[in-house]
Short mmCIF file of C-alpha atoms in Angstrom, two decimals:
data_model
loop_
_atom_site.label_atom_id
_atom_site.label_comp_id
_atom_site.label_asym_id
_atom_site.label_seq_id
_atom_site.Cartn_x
_atom_site.Cartn_y
_atom_site.Cartn_z
CA MET A 58 -11.82 28.51 5.58
CA SER A 59 -11.84 28.77 1.89
CA SER A 60 -10.65 25.91 -0.28
CA VAL A 61 -10.25 25.48 -3.98
CA LEU A 62 -13.63 23.85 -4.20
CA TYR A 63 -15.88 25.99 -2.10
CA ASP A 64 -15.99 29.35 -0.40
CA ALA A 65 -16.61 30.00 3.29
CA PRO A 66 -20.34 29.13 3.60
CA GLY A 67 -22.90 31.87 3.87
CA THR A 68 -26.42 31.46 5.30
CA ARG A 69 -27.85 29.60 2.33
CA ALA A 70 -24.81 27.35 1.98
CA LYS A 71 -24.96 26.55 5.67
CA ARG A 72 -28.61 25.52 5.36
CA ARG A 73 -27.74 23.38 2.32
CA ASN A 74 -24.89 21.74 4.20
CA ILE A 75 -27.24 20.76 7.02
CA GLY A 76 -29.50 19.19 4.41
CA TYR A 77 -26.59 17.19 2.99
CA THR A 78 -25.58 16.14 6.49
CA VAL A 79 -29.04 14.77 7.23
CA LEU A 80 -29.18 12.96 3.89
CA PHE A 81 -25.73 11.47 4.40
CA LEU A 82 -26.60 10.44 7.94
CA ALA A 83 -29.64 8.59 6.59
CA VAL A 84 -27.54 6.69 4.03
CA LEU A 85 -24.95 5.93 6.69
CA ALA A 86 -27.59 4.64 9.10
CA LEU A 87 -28.97 2.43 6.34
CA VAL A 88 -25.53 0.90 5.70
CA VAL A 89 -24.87 0.39 9.40
CA TRP A 90 -28.28 -1.23 9.88
CA TRP A 91 -27.69 -3.49 6.86
CA VAL A 92 -24.33 -4.66 8.25
CA TYR A 93 -25.80 -5.10 11.73
CA ASP A 94 -28.70 -7.09 10.35
CA GLY A 95 -26.39 -9.33 8.30
CA LEU A 96 -24.17 -10.01 11.29
CA SER A 97 -26.86 -10.60 13.86
CA SER A 98 -28.93 -12.88 11.59
CA LYS A 99 -25.89 -15.20 11.44
CA GLY A 100 -25.42 -14.96 15.20
CA GLN A 101 -22.04 -13.28 14.82
CA LEU A 102 -22.90 -10.54 17.32
CA ASP A 103 -23.72 -12.96 20.16
CA TRP A 104 -21.89 -11.97 23.31
CA VAL A 105 -20.50 -15.53 23.57
CA LYS A 106 -18.41 -14.92 20.43
CA TRP A 107 -16.94 -11.64 21.64
CA GLU A 108 -16.74 -12.36 25.32
CA PRO A 109 -13.30 -14.15 25.32
CA PHE A 110 -11.63 -10.92 24.10
CA PHE A 111 -13.09 -8.87 26.91
CA THR A 112 -13.22 -11.11 29.92
CA SER A 113 -10.10 -13.26 29.73
CA SER A 114 -6.46 -12.76 28.86
CA GLN A 115 -6.23 -16.22 27.32
CA PRO A 116 -6.74 -15.29 23.66
CA TYR A 117 -4.10 -12.60 24.04
CA ALA A 118 -1.59 -14.80 25.87
CA THR A 119 -2.11 -17.86 23.69
CA TYR A 120 -2.68 -16.45 20.19
CA LEU A 121 -2.48 -12.71 19.70
CA TRP A 122 0.61 -11.72 21.67
CA PRO A 123 2.89 -14.46 20.23
CA GLY A 124 1.55 -13.60 16.76
CA LEU A 125 2.20 -9.89 17.23
CA GLN A 126 5.67 -10.69 18.53
CA ASN A 127 6.48 -12.68 15.40
CA THR A 128 5.10 -9.92 13.21
CA LEU A 129 7.27 -7.36 14.95
CA ILE A 130 10.37 -9.59 14.90
CA ALA A 131 10.04 -10.17 11.15
CA ALA A 132 9.31 -6.50 10.44
CA THR A 133 12.17 -5.20 12.54
CA LEU A 134 14.65 -7.71 11.12
CA ALA A 135 13.54 -6.79 7.61
CA LEU A 136 13.97 -3.06 8.23
CA VAL A 137 17.32 -3.45 9.98
CA ILE A 138 18.75 -5.54 7.17
CA ALA A 139 17.11 -3.65 4.31
CA LEU A 140 18.19 -0.19 5.49
CA PRO A 141 21.97 -0.55 5.04
CA LEU A 142 21.43 -2.56 1.86
CA GLY A 143 19.14 0.15 0.54
CA ALA A 144 21.65 2.85 1.47
CA VAL A 145 24.38 1.03 -0.47
CA PHE A 146 22.20 0.66 -3.58
CA GLY A 147 20.86 4.20 -3.28
CA ILE A 148 24.38 5.60 -3.16
CA ALA A 149 25.49 3.26 -5.95
CA ARG A 150 22.75 4.67 -8.18
CA LEU A 151 24.34 8.11 -7.72
CA SER A 152 27.82 6.83 -8.58
CA ASP A 153 30.05 8.63 -11.08
CA HIS A 154 30.74 5.37 -12.86
CA ARG A 155 28.14 4.40 -15.39
CA SER A 156 28.63 0.66 -14.87
CA VAL A 157 27.95 0.91 -11.12
CA ARG A 158 24.90 3.06 -11.78
CA ALA A 159 23.55 0.64 -14.33
CA VAL A 160 24.03 -2.47 -12.18
CA ALA A 161 22.47 -0.85 -9.10
CA GLY A 162 19.64 0.61 -11.17
CA THR A 163 18.82 -2.74 -12.76
CA VAL A 164 18.80 -4.57 -9.45
CA VAL A 165 16.60 -1.93 -7.79
CA GLU A 166 14.10 -1.74 -10.68
CA PHE A 167 13.96 -5.55 -10.94
CA PHE A 168 13.05 -6.13 -7.32
CA ARG A 169 10.56 -3.25 -7.31
CA ALA A 170 8.72 -4.65 -10.30
CA ILE A 171 8.09 -8.05 -8.75
CA PRO A 172 5.34 -8.76 -6.20
CA VAL A 173 6.74 -9.35 -2.73
CA LEU A 174 4.75 -12.59 -2.46
CA ILE A 175 6.73 -14.04 -5.39
CA LEU A 176 9.97 -13.10 -3.64
CA MET A 177 8.79 -14.79 -0.44
CA LEU A 178 7.72 -17.96 -2.22
CA PHE A 179 11.06 -18.04 -4.03
CA ALA A 180 13.03 -17.51 -0.82
CA ASN A 181 11.05 -20.25 0.94
CA ALA A 182 11.67 -22.80 -1.83
CA ALA A 183 15.31 -21.77 -2.18
CA TYR A 184 15.97 -22.27 1.54
CA ALA A 185 14.25 -25.65 1.38
CA ASP A 186 16.23 -26.80 -1.67
CA PHE A 187 19.67 -25.34 -1.15
CA THR A 188 20.19 -24.88 2.59
CA ASP A 189 19.60 -26.94 5.69
CA ILE A 190 17.72 -24.30 7.67
CA SER A 191 15.31 -26.24 9.88
CA SER A 192 11.72 -26.12 8.76
CA ASP A 193 10.41 -24.38 11.91
CA VAL A 194 12.42 -21.20 11.30
CA ARG A 195 12.30 -21.37 7.52
CA PRO A 196 9.07 -19.32 7.21
CA LEU A 197 10.63 -16.49 9.23
CA TYR A 198 13.75 -16.59 7.06
CA ALA A 199 11.68 -16.62 3.89
CA VAL A 200 9.43 -13.76 4.99
CA VAL A 201 12.39 -11.62 6.04
CA THR A 202 14.27 -12.38 2.83
CA GLY A 203 11.30 -11.47 0.65
CA LEU A 204 10.71 -8.28 2.60
CA VAL A 205 14.40 -7.33 2.50
CA LEU A 206 14.75 -7.83 -1.27
CA TYR A 207 11.70 -5.71 -1.99
CA ASN A 208 12.07 -3.03 0.67
CA ALA A 209 15.81 -2.56 0.19
CA SER A 210 15.08 -1.48 -3.34
CA VAL A 211 12.33 0.90 -2.21
CA LEU A 212 14.62 2.29 0.51
CA ALA A 213 17.35 2.70 -2.10
CA GLU A 214 15.04 5.05 -3.97
CA ILE A 215 14.28 6.90 -0.75
CA VAL A 216 17.99 7.30 -0.02
CA ARG A 217 18.66 8.48 -3.54
CA ALA A 218 15.86 11.02 -3.40
CA GLY A 219 17.03 12.16 0.04
CA ILE A 220 20.55 12.81 -1.18
CA GLN A 221 19.27 14.51 -4.32
CA SER A 222 17.05 16.78 -2.19
CA LEU A 223 20.14 18.50 -0.80
CA PRO A 224 21.28 21.72 -2.43
CA ARG A 225 24.12 21.25 -4.96
CA GLY A 226 26.18 23.77 -3.03
CA GLN A 227 26.79 21.17 -0.31
CA THR A 228 28.74 18.94 -2.70
CA ASP A 229 30.53 21.91 -4.25
CA ALA A 230 31.59 23.24 -0.85
CA ALA A 231 32.82 19.81 0.19
CA LYS A 232 34.85 19.56 -3.02
CA ALA A 233 36.20 23.07 -2.48
CA ILE A 234 37.71 22.16 0.86
CA GLY A 235 39.29 19.09 -0.73
CA MET A 236 37.06 16.25 0.47
CA ARG A 237 37.12 13.02 -1.46
CA LYS A 238 33.90 11.50 -2.79
CA GLY A 239 33.58 9.05 0.08
CA GLN A 240 34.18 11.77 2.63
CA THR A 241 31.62 14.06 1.01
CA MET A 242 29.07 11.28 1.19
CA ARG A 243 29.88 10.18 4.76
CA HIS A 244 30.43 13.56 6.38
CA VAL A 245 28.28 15.98 4.42
CA LEU A 246 25.51 14.43 2.35
CA LEU A 247 24.33 11.36 4.29
CA PRO A 248 24.01 13.01 7.74
CA GLN A 249 21.96 15.84 6.29
CA SER A 250 19.74 13.73 4.11
CA VAL A 251 18.90 11.32 6.92
CA THR A 252 16.53 13.91 8.39
CA ALA A 253 14.72 14.26 5.08
CA MET A 254 14.45 10.47 4.77
CA LEU A 255 13.26 9.67 8.28
CA PRO A 256 9.50 10.11 7.69
CA ALA A 257 9.68 7.96 4.56
CA ILE A 258 11.57 5.25 6.42
CA VAL A 259 8.99 5.22 9.21
CA SER A 260 6.17 5.01 6.62
CA GLN A 261 7.97 2.15 4.91
CA MET A 262 7.79 0.32 8.23
CA VAL A 263 3.98 0.28 7.84
CA VAL A 264 4.39 -1.42 4.46
CA ILE A 265 6.73 -4.00 6.00
CA VAL A 266 4.38 -4.71 8.92
CA LYS A 267 1.47 -5.19 6.55
CA ASP A 268 3.44 -7.48 4.25
CA THR A 269 4.38 -9.86 7.08
CA ALA A 270 0.73 -10.99 6.94
CA LEU A 271 1.48 -12.58 3.55
CA GLY A 272 3.87 -14.93 5.28
CA GLY A 273 1.13 -15.97 7.66
CA ALA A 274 -1.30 -16.74 4.86
CA MET A 275 1.03 -18.43 2.36
CA LEU A 276 4.10 -19.74 4.23
CA SER A 277 2.51 -20.78 7.55
CA PHE A 278 4.56 -18.19 9.39
CA ASN A 279 2.97 -17.78 12.82
CA GLU A 280 2.31 -14.05 12.78
CA LEU A 281 -0.68 -12.05 13.92
CA LEU A 282 -3.05 -12.87 11.04
CA SER A 283 -2.41 -16.58 11.29
CA SER A 284 -3.79 -16.53 14.83
CA VAL A 285 -7.31 -16.04 13.41
CA ARG A 286 -7.92 -19.66 12.42
CA PRO A 287 -6.89 -21.34 15.67
CA MET A 288 -8.68 -18.66 17.68
CA SER A 289 -11.98 -18.97 15.85
CA ALA A 290 -11.72 -22.75 16.03
CA ASN A 291 -11.19 -22.56 19.77
CA TYR A 292 -13.82 -19.98 20.65
CA GLY A 293 -16.76 -21.29 18.63
CA ALA A 294 -16.60 -20.05 15.04
CA ASN A 295 -16.32 -16.37 15.95
CA THR A 296 -14.56 -15.52 12.71
CA ILE A 297 -15.86 -11.96 12.53
CA ALA A 298 -14.82 -11.20 16.11
CA CYS A 299 -11.34 -12.65 15.57
CA PHE A 300 -10.81 -10.70 12.34
CA THR A 301 -12.03 -7.53 14.04
CA VAL A 302 -9.58 -7.89 16.91
CA VAL A 303 -6.66 -8.69 14.60
CA ALA A 304 -7.55 -5.77 12.32
CA VAL A 305 -7.79 -3.41 15.30
CA ILE A 306 -4.31 -4.42 16.44
CA PHE A 307 -2.86 -3.94 12.95
CA VAL A 308 -4.61 -0.58 12.55
CA SER A 309 -3.47 0.78 15.91
CA LEU A 310 0.12 -0.32 15.34
CA ASN A 311 0.27 1.10 11.83
CA PHE A 312 -1.66 4.20 12.72
CA ALA A 313 0.89 4.91 15.43
CA LEU A 314 3.68 4.54 12.84
CA THR A 315 1.84 6.75 10.30
CA SER A 316 1.27 9.40 12.92
CA ALA A 317 4.91 9.27 13.97
CA ALA A 318 5.94 9.73 10.33
CA GLY A 319 3.56 12.68 9.90
CA TRP A 320 4.76 14.26 13.12
CA LEU A 321 8.40 13.88 12.08
CA GLU A 322 7.63 15.37 8.68
CA ARG A 323 5.89 18.44 10.11
CA LYS A 324 8.72 18.90 12.58
CA LEU A 325 11.34 18.68 9.81
CA ARG A 326 9.51 21.09 7.52
CA ARG A 327 9.42 23.64 10.28
CA GLY A 328 12.97 22.98 11.53
CA LYS A 329 15.69 25.46 10.69
CA LYS A 330 18.53 22.98 10.83
CA SER A 331 17.36 20.82 7.92
CA THR A 332 16.84 21.90 4.36
CA GLY A 333 13.11 21.51 4.92
CA ALA A 334 13.12 18.87 2.22
CA VAL A 335 11.14 15.77 3.08
CA VAL A 336 11.28 12.68 0.96
CA HIS A 337 8.32 10.43 0.90
CA ALA A 338 7.49 7.30 -0.99
CA GLY A 339 4.93 8.94 -3.23
CA PRO A 340 1.19 9.30 -2.56
CA GLY A 341 0.99 5.53 -2.80
CA GLY A 342 3.36 5.47 0.15
CA GLY A 343 1.31 3.22 2.34
CA LEU A 344 0.85 0.64 -0.38
CA GLU A 345 2.41 -2.76 -0.05
CA THR A 346 4.13 -2.05 -3.27
CA VAL A 347 5.14 1.21 -4.85
CA GLY A 348 5.52 1.40 -8.59
CA PRO A 349 8.81 1.45 -10.45
CA ALA A 350 8.50 4.79 -12.20
CA GLY A 351 8.90 7.84 -10.02
CA GLY A 352 7.64 6.24 -6.86
CA VAL A 353 9.74 8.55 -4.79
CA SER A 354 9.63 12.28 -5.17
CA THR A 355 11.18 15.11 -3.29
CA GLN A 356 8.69 17.61 -2.11
CA GLY A 357 11.22 20.01 -0.72
CA ASP A 358 10.76 23.07 -2.91
CA PHE A 359 7.12 22.28 -3.35
CA LYS A 360 5.28 23.85 -0.49
CA SER A 361 1.75 23.73 -1.79
CA GLY A 362 1.05 20.79 0.46
CA ALA A 363 0.70 18.29 -2.39
CA GLY A 364 1.54 15.06 -0.69
CA GLY A 365 2.24 15.89 2.85
CA GLY A 366 2.08 12.29 4.01
CA GLY A 367 -1.21 11.50 5.63
CA MET B 185 15.54 -26.95 -18.31
CA PHE B 186 12.28 -25.31 -19.30
CA ASP B 187 10.32 -28.57 -19.58
CA PHE B 188 7.88 -27.35 -16.91
CA LEU B 189 6.75 -24.62 -19.24
CA ASP B 190 3.08 -25.15 -20.11
CA MET B 191 2.35 -22.02 -22.11
CA ASP B 192 -1.45 -22.43 -21.98
CA ALA B 193 -1.50 -22.68 -18.18
CA LEU B 194 0.96 -19.78 -17.86
CA LEU B 195 -0.98 -17.45 -20.13
CA GLY B 196 -4.25 -18.51 -18.48
CA ALA B 197 -2.87 -17.65 -15.03
CA PHE B 198 -1.56 -14.30 -16.17
CA TRP B 199 -4.88 -13.62 -17.87
CA VAL B 200 -6.56 -14.05 -14.48
CA THR B 201 -4.03 -11.60 -13.03
CA VAL B 202 -4.87 -9.09 -15.78
CA LYS B 203 -8.59 -9.55 -15.27
CA LEU B 204 -8.24 -9.09 -11.50
CA THR B 205 -6.23 -5.92 -12.15
CA VAL B 206 -8.65 -4.43 -14.67
CA TYR B 207 -11.84 -5.10 -12.71
CA SER B 208 -10.29 -3.88 -9.46
CA ALA B 209 -8.81 -0.84 -11.16
CA ILE B 210 -12.21 0.22 -12.55
CA GLY B 211 -13.99 -0.49 -9.26
CA SER B 212 -11.42 1.26 -7.09
CA LEU B 213 -11.37 4.26 -9.43
CA ILE B 214 -15.14 4.65 -8.96
CA TRP B 215 -15.20 4.02 -5.22
CA GLY B 216 -11.99 6.04 -4.72
CA THR B 217 -13.45 9.01 -6.59
CA LEU B 218 -16.55 8.89 -4.39
CA LEU B 219 -14.32 8.76 -1.29
CA ALA B 220 -12.24 11.68 -2.55
CA GLY B 221 -15.47 13.61 -3.14
CA MET B 222 -16.44 12.91 0.43
CA ARG B 223 -13.06 13.98 1.76
CA VAL B 224 -13.10 17.37 0.02
CA SER B 225 -16.81 18.06 0.51
CA PRO B 226 -18.00 21.07 2.55
CA VAL B 227 -19.99 18.74 4.86
CA PRO B 228 -17.88 17.90 7.97
CA LEU B 229 -19.61 14.55 8.59
CA MET B 230 -18.76 13.32 5.07
CA ARG B 231 -15.16 14.43 5.52
CA ALA B 232 -14.96 12.58 8.85
CA VAL B 233 -16.36 9.35 7.40
CA GLY B 234 -14.05 9.54 4.38
CA THR B 235 -11.02 10.17 6.57
CA ALA B 236 -11.92 7.35 8.89
CA TYR B 237 -12.35 4.90 5.98
CA VAL B 238 -9.03 5.83 4.44
CA ASN B 239 -7.08 5.69 7.68
CA VAL B 240 -8.52 2.38 8.73
CA VAL B 241 -8.32 0.57 5.38
CA ARG B 242 -4.82 1.86 4.59
CA ASN B 243 -3.47 0.38 7.79
CA ILE B 244 -4.99 -3.08 7.45
CA PRO B 245 -2.85 -5.57 5.50
CA LEU B 246 -4.45 -6.43 2.16
CA THR B 247 -4.00 -10.08 3.13
CA VAL B 248 -6.33 -9.53 6.08
CA VAL B 249 -8.89 -7.79 3.85
CA ILE B 250 -8.91 -10.60 1.27
CA LEU B 251 -8.90 -13.40 3.80
CA PHE B 252 -11.76 -11.68 5.61
CA ALA B 253 -13.68 -11.54 2.34
CA SER B 254 -13.37 -15.31 2.06
CA LEU B 255 -13.57 -16.55 5.66
CA GLY B 256 -15.73 -13.76 7.04
CA LEU B 257 -18.03 -12.70 4.21
CA TYR B 258 -18.36 -15.97 2.34
CA SER B 259 -17.88 -18.80 4.83
CA THR B 260 -19.49 -17.12 7.82
CA LEU B 261 -22.06 -14.73 6.37
CA GLY B 262 -22.79 -16.52 3.11
CA VAL B 263 -22.06 -13.57 0.82
CA THR B 264 -21.50 -14.97 -2.69
CA LEU B 265 -21.77 -11.75 -4.75
CA GLY B 266 -23.94 -13.60 -7.22
CA GLY B 267 -21.38 -16.27 -8.09
CA ASP B 268 -22.27 -19.95 -7.99
CA ALA B 269 -19.08 -22.01 -8.52
CA ILE B 270 -16.41 -21.61 -5.83
CA ASP B 271 -13.87 -20.31 -8.36
CA GLY B 272 -16.20 -17.50 -9.43
CA ILE B 273 -17.06 -16.63 -5.84
CA ASN B 274 -13.43 -16.42 -4.81
CA PHE B 275 -12.60 -14.28 -7.84
CA ARG B 276 -15.42 -11.84 -7.04
CA LEU B 277 -14.50 -11.71 -3.36
CA ALA B 278 -10.89 -10.99 -4.29
CA VAL B 279 -12.00 -8.17 -6.59
CA LEU B 280 -14.19 -6.80 -3.79
CA GLY B 281 -11.27 -6.89 -1.34
CA LEU B 282 -8.87 -5.29 -3.84
CA ILE B 283 -11.40 -2.54 -4.59
CA ALA B 284 -12.03 -1.81 -0.91
CA TYR B 285 -8.30 -1.61 -0.28
CA THR B 286 -7.06 0.17 -3.40
CA ALA B 287 -9.85 2.79 -3.29
CA ALA B 288 -8.22 4.31 -0.18
CA PHE B 289 -5.06 4.96 -2.15
CA VAL B 290 -6.93 6.21 -5.22
CA CYS B 291 -8.77 8.61 -2.92
CA GLU B 292 -5.54 9.93 -1.47
CA ALA B 293 -4.01 10.37 -4.93
CA LEU B 294 -7.05 12.29 -6.24
CA ARG B 295 -7.26 14.41 -3.11
CA SER B 296 -3.59 15.36 -3.36
CA GLY B 297 -4.31 16.35 -6.98
CA ILE B 298 -7.04 18.73 -5.91
CA ASN B 299 -4.69 20.08 -3.22
CA THR B 300 -2.03 20.95 -5.83
CA VAL B 301 -4.35 23.49 -7.44
CA PRO B 302 -3.56 26.87 -5.86
CA VAL B 303 -6.54 28.49 -4.10
CA GLY B 304 -5.82 31.61 -6.16
CA GLN B 305 -7.00 29.80 -9.29
CA ALA B 306 -10.46 29.30 -7.85
CA GLU B 307 -10.55 32.77 -6.37
CA ALA B 308 -9.66 34.29 -9.71
CA ALA B 309 -12.36 32.18 -11.38
CA ARG B 310 -14.95 33.29 -8.85
CA ALA B 311 -13.86 36.89 -9.31
CA LEU B 312 -14.62 36.48 -13.02
CA GLY B 313 -18.12 35.40 -12.01
CA LEU B 314 -17.87 31.71 -12.88
CA SER B 315 -20.36 29.48 -11.10
CA PHE B 316 -19.31 26.59 -8.82
CA THR B 317 -19.82 24.04 -11.58
CA GLN B 318 -17.76 26.11 -13.98
CA VAL B 319 -14.96 26.56 -11.44
CA LEU B 320 -14.95 22.84 -10.86
CA THR B 321 -15.14 21.61 -14.44
CA LEU B 322 -13.15 24.34 -16.20
CA ILE B 323 -10.51 25.35 -13.68
CA VAL B 324 -9.94 22.90 -10.81
CA LEU B 325 -10.55 19.38 -12.12
CA PRO B 326 -8.53 19.69 -15.36
CA GLN B 327 -5.49 20.82 -13.37
CA ALA B 328 -6.11 18.26 -10.65
CA PHE B 329 -6.40 15.33 -13.09
CA ARG B 330 -3.28 16.28 -14.95
CA SER B 331 -1.25 16.30 -11.75
CA VAL B 332 -2.36 12.87 -10.55
CA VAL B 333 -1.50 10.73 -13.58
CA ASN B 334 1.78 9.64 -11.97
CA PRO B 335 0.38 8.86 -8.50
CA LEU B 336 -2.50 6.95 -10.09
CA ALA B 337 -0.04 5.05 -12.26
CA ASN B 338 1.80 4.04 -9.09
CA VAL B 339 -1.45 2.88 -7.55
CA LEU B 340 -2.23 0.87 -10.68
CA ILE B 341 1.20 -0.80 -10.64
CA ALA B 342 0.89 -1.55 -6.97
CA LEU B 343 -2.55 -3.03 -7.66
CA THR B 344 -1.11 -5.27 -10.39
CA LYS B 345 1.41 -6.64 -7.90
CA ASN B 346 -1.17 -6.83 -5.13
CA THR B 347 -3.40 -9.15 -7.18
CA THR B 348 -0.97 -11.91 -6.16
CA VAL B 349 -2.51 -11.72 -2.68
CA ALA B 350 -5.69 -13.19 -4.19
CA SER B 351 -3.83 -16.51 -4.27
CA VAL B 352 -4.35 -16.59 -0.50
CA ILE B 353 -8.00 -17.51 -1.10
CA GLY B 354 -7.20 -19.77 -4.04
CA VAL B 355 -7.82 -17.53 -7.02
CA ALA B 356 -5.90 -19.25 -9.83
CA GLU B 357 -3.67 -16.33 -10.81
CA ALA B 358 0.02 -16.23 -11.63
CA SER B 359 1.56 -16.54 -8.17
CA LEU B 360 -0.62 -19.55 -7.30
CA LEU B 361 0.48 -21.31 -10.50
CA MET B 362 4.07 -20.47 -9.58
CA LYS B 363 3.58 -22.05 -6.15
CA GLU B 364 2.14 -25.20 -7.77
CA TRP B 365 4.98 -25.45 -10.26
CA ILE B 366 7.61 -24.94 -7.56
CA GLU B 367 6.06 -27.85 -5.64
CA THR B 368 5.82 -30.05 -8.73
CA TYR B 369 9.01 -29.47 -10.69
CA ALA B 370 12.60 -29.34 -9.54
CA ALA B 371 13.47 -26.19 -11.47
CA LEU B 372 13.14 -23.38 -8.94
CA ILE B 373 15.27 -20.70 -10.60
CA PRO B 374 13.83 -21.00 -14.14
CA ILE B 375 10.26 -21.09 -12.78
CA VAL B 376 10.73 -17.95 -10.69
CA ALA B 377 12.51 -16.26 -13.59
CA VAL B 378 9.55 -16.91 -15.89
CA PHE B 379 7.05 -15.45 -13.43
CA ALA B 380 9.30 -12.53 -12.53
CA PHE B 381 9.62 -11.79 -16.22
CA GLY B 382 5.82 -11.95 -16.58
CA PHE B 383 5.30 -9.38 -13.84
CA ILE B 384 8.02 -7.14 -15.20
CA CYS B 385 6.21 -7.25 -18.59
CA LEU B 386 3.02 -6.12 -16.82
CA THR B 387 4.43 -3.42 -14.54
CA LEU B 388 7.41 -1.79 -16.22
CA PRO B 389 5.67 -0.73 -19.48
CA THR B 390 2.73 0.66 -17.43
CA GLY B 391 5.12 2.73 -15.35
CA LEU B 392 7.09 3.96 -18.37
CA VAL B 393 4.06 4.84 -20.52
CA LEU B 394 2.11 6.53 -17.75
CA GLY B 395 5.25 8.29 -16.47
CA TRP B 396 5.72 9.69 -19.97
CA VAL B 397 2.04 10.71 -20.12
CA SER B 398 2.26 12.42 -16.73
CA ARG B 399 5.27 14.48 -17.84
CA LYS B 400 3.44 15.38 -21.05
CA VAL B 401 0.30 16.63 -19.34
CA ALA B 402 1.76 18.02 -16.12
CA VAL B 403 0.85 21.63 -15.34
CA LYS B 404 4.07 23.63 -15.17
CA ARG B 405 4.03 26.05 -12.28
#
C-alpha cells in the first residue's frame, strides 16, 4: 500500500515504524495513567458509582430510556417536517423566476447563518408570548421548531446539489418529449436525485440528534443529556459515570447513522442505476452547523475519494 | 422599540463570542493538525487512535462535551485550567471543549485535503529523486492546503456558531445575553433580529471571503 505520503515500507522503514509504535505507546500509556490517576484520586472509579448501570435496570427505565425516547421523538419530528420544507426551498432556489430564486436563497442563507440555539431560544419565547401551548410541551415544540428552521435550509442545499448533480441531458430529454417544468421535476429529476441525496440526509440526522441536546441544556427539554443531573444526584455524585453512559449511547446511535450513510454512499457509487453522484454536506458534514458558503458539494465526477463521507 | 439596546453590553457579549472563536480556532487547528498527522502516518497504532478519537468525538453532541467540561472536569475533578474566578474558569473550559470537538472536524478536512493529491504526484516526485521531506513540503502539502481552504472555512463558520453552546455553562457570550434580554424586555422580535444580524455579520463575510480565497488558490485538475 503506497500513499501520497509514504511508500510501501522496506526493512529499515519497518524497523523505524516499530520504534514509533513503541514511543507512541509510551505516550499513550502516560496519558491513560494520568486520566486514571485523576479519576481514582477523586473516587470517581469506585465500583459504587458505576454499579447501578451494570446491575440494575432502574437507571435505564427511570432516566435514560425516557430521555432517549424524547431525543428520538424530537429528532424524527424535526427531520420529517424539515425534509419537505427543504425540498420546497431547494427546488425554489432552482426556479426560472429570479424573484422566487432570490426569496428562497435569502431565507435559506439567513437560517444557515444563525446558530441553532438562537433559533430555539426564539421559538421558545415566541411560543410563550404568542400562543397558548402548555408549558410542558413547549420545550419540545421549541426544540423541533429551531431544528426545523435550521435543518430545512441545510436540506434545501442538499436537494439543490442533488438535482444539480444530474446530467443536463435528463432535463433536455424531458423537455424534448414535451414535459412541463413541474412534470420534469416530479417524474424525472426528483426520483433520480433522491438516491444521490440519501447519504447526506442520513448524515444530517446525526446533526439533528446532536442538536437536541441543546434543548436539554437550555430549554429544560427532557432529553437524554438532561438525565445526567437527576441520575448523578440519585446515585451518589457519579457525574463521570453518568456522562460516560450518556456519551456512549449518543456515540452508538450516531455511529450507527454515520455507518448507514457511508454504506449507502458506497452502494450508490457502485450502483449502475444511479448516476453515481453522491451529495454530501461538505467535509464538515457532521458538524452541528455547516457554513453558508459552499457547504454542499457534489462529488459525482470527482472520484479521487476526496470527501467520501467518513 | 429598540429601548432594550445597550450597545456596550451587546458589543461586550459579541466580543466574548469572537474571543471564544479565535482561541478555539487556533487551538483546534493545532490539535486537528496533530490528529490529521496521526491519521495519515505509516504507524498503524497512531492511525487507529486518531480514527477512534475522530469517530467518538464527532458523534458526541458538543453540548455534552461542554457540559462535561464544567460538571465533570471542574465540579467533580477540580480542573480549573489555571483560572481563578468562575468566569475565567468557565471561559477556559468552554475553549477546551470547543477545541476537543472542533479538532475532529479540522482533522477530517486536512485529511481529505491530503487525499485529493493524486498518488502519481508523489510517485513522480520520488522518481525525480526527491527525499520524503521534499515530497511533503514541495509537492503534497502545498496542493493539500490549497484544496482545504473551503472545508476549513466551513469548520470556522460552524465553530463561530457553536460558540453559542458555551452559554450552557454560563459563559457570557452573545446568546446568553440574548436569553437575558428576552426574559427582561418585552421586545422579542427586535431582540432576536439584533442578535441574528450580529451572527450574520460574523459568519457571512467569513464564508464569502474564504470562499473567494479558496476559488483563487484551488488547484485545477
